[in-house]
Coordinates of C-alpha atoms and ligand atoms in Angstrom, one line a residue:
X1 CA 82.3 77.2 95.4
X2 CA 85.4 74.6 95.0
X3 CA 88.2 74.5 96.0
X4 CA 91.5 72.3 95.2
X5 CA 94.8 72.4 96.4
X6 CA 96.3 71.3 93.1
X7 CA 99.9 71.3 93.9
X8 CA 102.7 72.0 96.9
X9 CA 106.3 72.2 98.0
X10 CA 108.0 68.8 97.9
X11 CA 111.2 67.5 98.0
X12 CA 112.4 65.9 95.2
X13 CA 112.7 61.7 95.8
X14 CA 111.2 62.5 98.9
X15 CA 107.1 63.2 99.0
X16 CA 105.8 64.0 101.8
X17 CA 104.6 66.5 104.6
X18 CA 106.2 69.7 103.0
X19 CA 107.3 70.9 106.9
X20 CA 110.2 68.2 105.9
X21 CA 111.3 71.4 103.9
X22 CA 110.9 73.8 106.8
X23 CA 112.6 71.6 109.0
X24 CA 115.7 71.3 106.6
X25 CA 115.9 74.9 106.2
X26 CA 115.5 75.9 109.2
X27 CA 117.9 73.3 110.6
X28 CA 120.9 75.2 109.1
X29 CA 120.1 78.5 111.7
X30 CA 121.3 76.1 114.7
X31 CA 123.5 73.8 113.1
X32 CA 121.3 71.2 114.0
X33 CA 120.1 67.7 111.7
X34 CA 116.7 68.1 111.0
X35 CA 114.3 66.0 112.9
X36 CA 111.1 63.8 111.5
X37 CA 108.6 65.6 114.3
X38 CA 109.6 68.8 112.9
X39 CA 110.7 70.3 116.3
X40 CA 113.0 72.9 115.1
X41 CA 110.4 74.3 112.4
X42 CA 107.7 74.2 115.2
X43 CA 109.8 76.0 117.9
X44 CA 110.3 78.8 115.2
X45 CA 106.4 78.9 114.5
X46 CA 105.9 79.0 118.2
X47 CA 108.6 81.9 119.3
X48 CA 106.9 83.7 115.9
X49 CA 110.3 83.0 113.9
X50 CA 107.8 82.4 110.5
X51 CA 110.0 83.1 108.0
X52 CA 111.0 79.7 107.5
X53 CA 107.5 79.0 106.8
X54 CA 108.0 80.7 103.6
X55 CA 109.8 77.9 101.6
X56 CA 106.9 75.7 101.5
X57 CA 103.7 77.1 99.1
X58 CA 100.2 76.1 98.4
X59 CA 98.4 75.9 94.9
X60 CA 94.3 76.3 94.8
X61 CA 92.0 76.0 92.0
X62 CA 89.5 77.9 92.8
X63 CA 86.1 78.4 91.2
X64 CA 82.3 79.4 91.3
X65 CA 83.5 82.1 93.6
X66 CA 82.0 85.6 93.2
X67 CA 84.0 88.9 92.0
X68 CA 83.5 90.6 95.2
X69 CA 85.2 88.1 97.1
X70 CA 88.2 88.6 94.0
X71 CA 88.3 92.2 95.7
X72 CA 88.8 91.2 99.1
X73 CA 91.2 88.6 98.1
X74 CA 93.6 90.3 96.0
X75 CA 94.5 92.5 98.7
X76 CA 96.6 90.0 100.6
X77 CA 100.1 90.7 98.5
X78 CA 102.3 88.1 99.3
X79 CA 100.0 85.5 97.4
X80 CA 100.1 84.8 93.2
X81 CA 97.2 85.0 91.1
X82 CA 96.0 84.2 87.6
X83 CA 92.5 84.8 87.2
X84 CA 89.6 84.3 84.5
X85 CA 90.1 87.5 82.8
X86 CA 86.9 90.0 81.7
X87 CA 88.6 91.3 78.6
X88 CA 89.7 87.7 77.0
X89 CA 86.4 85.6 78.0
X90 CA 83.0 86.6 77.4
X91 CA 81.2 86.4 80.3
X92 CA 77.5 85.8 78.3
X93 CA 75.4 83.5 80.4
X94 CA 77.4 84.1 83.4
X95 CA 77.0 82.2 86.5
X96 CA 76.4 83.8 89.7
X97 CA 76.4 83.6 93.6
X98 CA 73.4 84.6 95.7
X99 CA 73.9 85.6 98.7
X100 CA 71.9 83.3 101.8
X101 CA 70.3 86.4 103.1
X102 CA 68.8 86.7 99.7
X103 CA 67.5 83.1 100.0
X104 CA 66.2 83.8 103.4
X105 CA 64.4 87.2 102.9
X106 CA 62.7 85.0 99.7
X107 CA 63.5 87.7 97.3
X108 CA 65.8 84.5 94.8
X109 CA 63.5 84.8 92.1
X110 CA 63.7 88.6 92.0
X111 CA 67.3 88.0 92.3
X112 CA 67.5 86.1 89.7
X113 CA 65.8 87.8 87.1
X114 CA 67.5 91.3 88.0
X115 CA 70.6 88.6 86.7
X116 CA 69.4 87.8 83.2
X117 CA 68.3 91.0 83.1
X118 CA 72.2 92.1 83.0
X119 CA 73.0 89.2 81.1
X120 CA 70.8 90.7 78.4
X121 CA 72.3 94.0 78.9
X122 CA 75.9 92.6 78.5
X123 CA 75.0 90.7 75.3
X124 CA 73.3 93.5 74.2
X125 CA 76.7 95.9 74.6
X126 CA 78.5 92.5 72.9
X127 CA 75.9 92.5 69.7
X128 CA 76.8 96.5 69.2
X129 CA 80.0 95.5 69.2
X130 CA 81.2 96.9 72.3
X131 CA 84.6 95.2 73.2
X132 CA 84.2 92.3 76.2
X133 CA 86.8 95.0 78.3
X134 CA 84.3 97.3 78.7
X135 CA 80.9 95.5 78.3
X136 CA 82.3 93.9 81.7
X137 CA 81.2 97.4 82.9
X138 CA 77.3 96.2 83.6
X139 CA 78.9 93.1 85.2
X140 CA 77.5 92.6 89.0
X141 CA 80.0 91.8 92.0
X142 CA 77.9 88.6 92.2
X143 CA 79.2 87.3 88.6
X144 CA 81.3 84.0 89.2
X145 CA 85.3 84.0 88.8
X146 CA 88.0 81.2 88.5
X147 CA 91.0 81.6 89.9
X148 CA 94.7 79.9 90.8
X149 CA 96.3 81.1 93.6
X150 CA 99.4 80.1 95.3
X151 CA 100.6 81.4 98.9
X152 CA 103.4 80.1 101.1
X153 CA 102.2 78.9 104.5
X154 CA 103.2 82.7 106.1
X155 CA 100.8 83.9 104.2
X156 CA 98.2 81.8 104.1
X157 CA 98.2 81.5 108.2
X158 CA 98.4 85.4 108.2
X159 CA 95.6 85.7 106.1
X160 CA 93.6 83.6 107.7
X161 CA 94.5 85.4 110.8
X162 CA 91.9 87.7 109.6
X163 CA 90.1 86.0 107.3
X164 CA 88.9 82.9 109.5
X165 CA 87.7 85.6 112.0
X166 CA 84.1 85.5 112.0
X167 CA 84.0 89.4 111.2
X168 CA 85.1 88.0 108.0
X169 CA 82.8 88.2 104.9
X170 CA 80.9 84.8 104.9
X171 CA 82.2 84.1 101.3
X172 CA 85.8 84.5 101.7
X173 CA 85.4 82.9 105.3
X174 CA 84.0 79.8 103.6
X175 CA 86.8 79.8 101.1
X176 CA 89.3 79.8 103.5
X177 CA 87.7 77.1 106.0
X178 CA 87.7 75.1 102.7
X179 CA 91.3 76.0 101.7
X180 CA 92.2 74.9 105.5
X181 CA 90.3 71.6 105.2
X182 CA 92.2 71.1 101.9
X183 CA 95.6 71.7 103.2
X184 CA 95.3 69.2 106.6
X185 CA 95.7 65.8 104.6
X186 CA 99.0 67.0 103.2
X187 CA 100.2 69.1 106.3
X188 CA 98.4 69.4 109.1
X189 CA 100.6 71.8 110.7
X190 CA 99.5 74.7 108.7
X191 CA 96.2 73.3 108.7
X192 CA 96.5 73.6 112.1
X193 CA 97.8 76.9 112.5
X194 CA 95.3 78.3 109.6
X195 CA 93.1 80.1 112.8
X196 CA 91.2 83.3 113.5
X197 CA 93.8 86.2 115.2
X198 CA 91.6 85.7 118.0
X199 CA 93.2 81.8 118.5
X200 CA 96.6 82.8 118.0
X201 CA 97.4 81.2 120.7
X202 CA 94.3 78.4 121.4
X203 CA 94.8 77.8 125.3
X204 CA 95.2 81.9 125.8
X205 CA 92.1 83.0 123.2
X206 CA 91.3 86.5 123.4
X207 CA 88.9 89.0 120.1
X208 CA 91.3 91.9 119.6
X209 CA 88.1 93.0 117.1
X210 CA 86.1 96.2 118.8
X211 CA 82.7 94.7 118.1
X212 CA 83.6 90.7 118.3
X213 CA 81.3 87.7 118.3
X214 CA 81.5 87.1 121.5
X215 CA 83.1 83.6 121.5
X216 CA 86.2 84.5 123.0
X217 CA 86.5 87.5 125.7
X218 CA 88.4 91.0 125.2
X219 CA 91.9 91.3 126.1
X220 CA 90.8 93.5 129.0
X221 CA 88.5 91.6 129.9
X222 CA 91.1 88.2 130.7
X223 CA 93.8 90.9 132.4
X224 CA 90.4 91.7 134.6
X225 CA 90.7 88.8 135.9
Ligands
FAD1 C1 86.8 92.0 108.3 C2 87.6 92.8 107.3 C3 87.1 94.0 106.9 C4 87.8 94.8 105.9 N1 87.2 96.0 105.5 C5 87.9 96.7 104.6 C6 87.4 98.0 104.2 O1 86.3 98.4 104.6 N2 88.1 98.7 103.3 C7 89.3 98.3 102.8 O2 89.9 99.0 102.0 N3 89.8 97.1 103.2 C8 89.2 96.3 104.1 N4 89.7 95.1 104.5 C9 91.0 94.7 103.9 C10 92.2 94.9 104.8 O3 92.3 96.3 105.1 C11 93.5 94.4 104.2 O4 93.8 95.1 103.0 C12 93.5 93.0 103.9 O5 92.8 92.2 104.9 C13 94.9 92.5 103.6 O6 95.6 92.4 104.8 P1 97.0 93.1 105.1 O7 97.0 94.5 104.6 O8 97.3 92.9 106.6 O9 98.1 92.3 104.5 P2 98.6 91.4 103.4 O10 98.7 92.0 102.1 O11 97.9 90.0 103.4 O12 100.1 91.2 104.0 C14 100.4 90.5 105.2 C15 101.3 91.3 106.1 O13 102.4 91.7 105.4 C16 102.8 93.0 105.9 N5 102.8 94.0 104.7 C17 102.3 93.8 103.5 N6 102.5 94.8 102.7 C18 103.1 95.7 103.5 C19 103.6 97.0 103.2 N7 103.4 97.7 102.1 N8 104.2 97.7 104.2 C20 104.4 97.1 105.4 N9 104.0 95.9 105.7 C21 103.3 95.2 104.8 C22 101.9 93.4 107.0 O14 102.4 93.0 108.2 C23 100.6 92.6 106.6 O15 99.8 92.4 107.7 C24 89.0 94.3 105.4 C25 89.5 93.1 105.8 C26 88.8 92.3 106.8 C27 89.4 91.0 107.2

């Protein structure tokens, strides 16, 4: 998997921390002159006012990631996609992810042929003449994708609201740590705020999640107390 932030909200003669555009938007809600800590866009992150996080956005590259991560992805609507497409690209000698617990339970070779044995299948559909749109149909969930995506920072701290959480698929989880380490040179802020629902709020942590990990206790469990 990689993952590049390949582009974000600047200000024109001014680059920088894009929460400089936060902070001048959301200046104009008080009357107030925007400040260089960013203390009126973080009092509205903190009283949950995140709308003005929504005029600063985030471009990945993203690549060597598998389809069924794609799935869980595209669900999150408030982010932009343009992704490798199945019915313009042939997908003959694609790459693939296998999965650790594959590794671990030593069964990679089998994996692996069980692969080029689809490969063949999908050249074979290709040779008859079978249009790439549906010789994709023998395609696994494990083929690799490449994708650019582009969230503003609402989204991408909601989504990682859910998707940092370690119930998380371990794919998409490692996208997003990687998406979060990418972010922090440019704006930490976000970076910072890029947590699991259950650190919300990091000195009050509580798992909202039925079955949780156990790092972090129920919310009845703190109210027991
Ligand atoms: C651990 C885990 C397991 C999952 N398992 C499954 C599964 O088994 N099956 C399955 O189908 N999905 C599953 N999902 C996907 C999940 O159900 C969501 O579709 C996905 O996480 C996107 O989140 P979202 O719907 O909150 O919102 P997003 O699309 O990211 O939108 C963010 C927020 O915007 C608001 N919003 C967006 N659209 C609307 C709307 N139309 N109306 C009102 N408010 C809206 C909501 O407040 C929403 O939370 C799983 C997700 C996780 C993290």
């Amino acid at each position: 998997m990689t993952v590049e932030l390949i582009a974000y909200t600047q200000m024109p003669g001014f680059p920088g921390n894009p929460m400089a555009v936060v902070e001048q938007a959301a200046s104009v809600c008080y009357d107030s002159r925007p400040t260089e800590t960013y203390r009126i866009a973080n009092t509205c992150k903190a009283s949950g006012h995140t709308s003005v996080l929504e005029h600063i956005s985030f471009t990945f590259h993203i690549s060597c990631v598998s389809r069924a991560l794609l799935a869980q992805l595209t669900r999150h609507r408030h982010a932009s996609f343009s992704v490798r497409s199945q019915r313009y690209c042939s997908e003959w000698g694609f790459k693939h992810v296998t999965p650790k617990s594959v590794k671990v339970m030593g069964m990679e070779d089998a994996f692996e042929n069980r692969m080029s044995e689809i490969n063949c299948a999908y050249r074979w559909l290709q040779d008859e003449e079978v249009p790439s749109e549906d010789a994709r149909y023998v395609l696994p969930n494990a083929c690799c994708t490449e994708l650019y995506m582009t969230m503003n920072a609402r989204a991408l701290i909601e989504s990682s609201r859910q998707r940092l959480c370690s119930r998380a698929q371990w794919e998409i989880r490692g996208m997003f740590e990687a998406m979060r380490e990418a972010v922090r040179p440019v704006c930490p802020e976000v970076a910072d705020w890029m947590r699991p629902k259950c650190e919300d709020d990091p000195k009050h942590p509580f798992c909202p999640e039925s079955k949780g990990c156990g790092r972090h206790p129920k919310l009845e469990e703190v109210y027991k107390k």
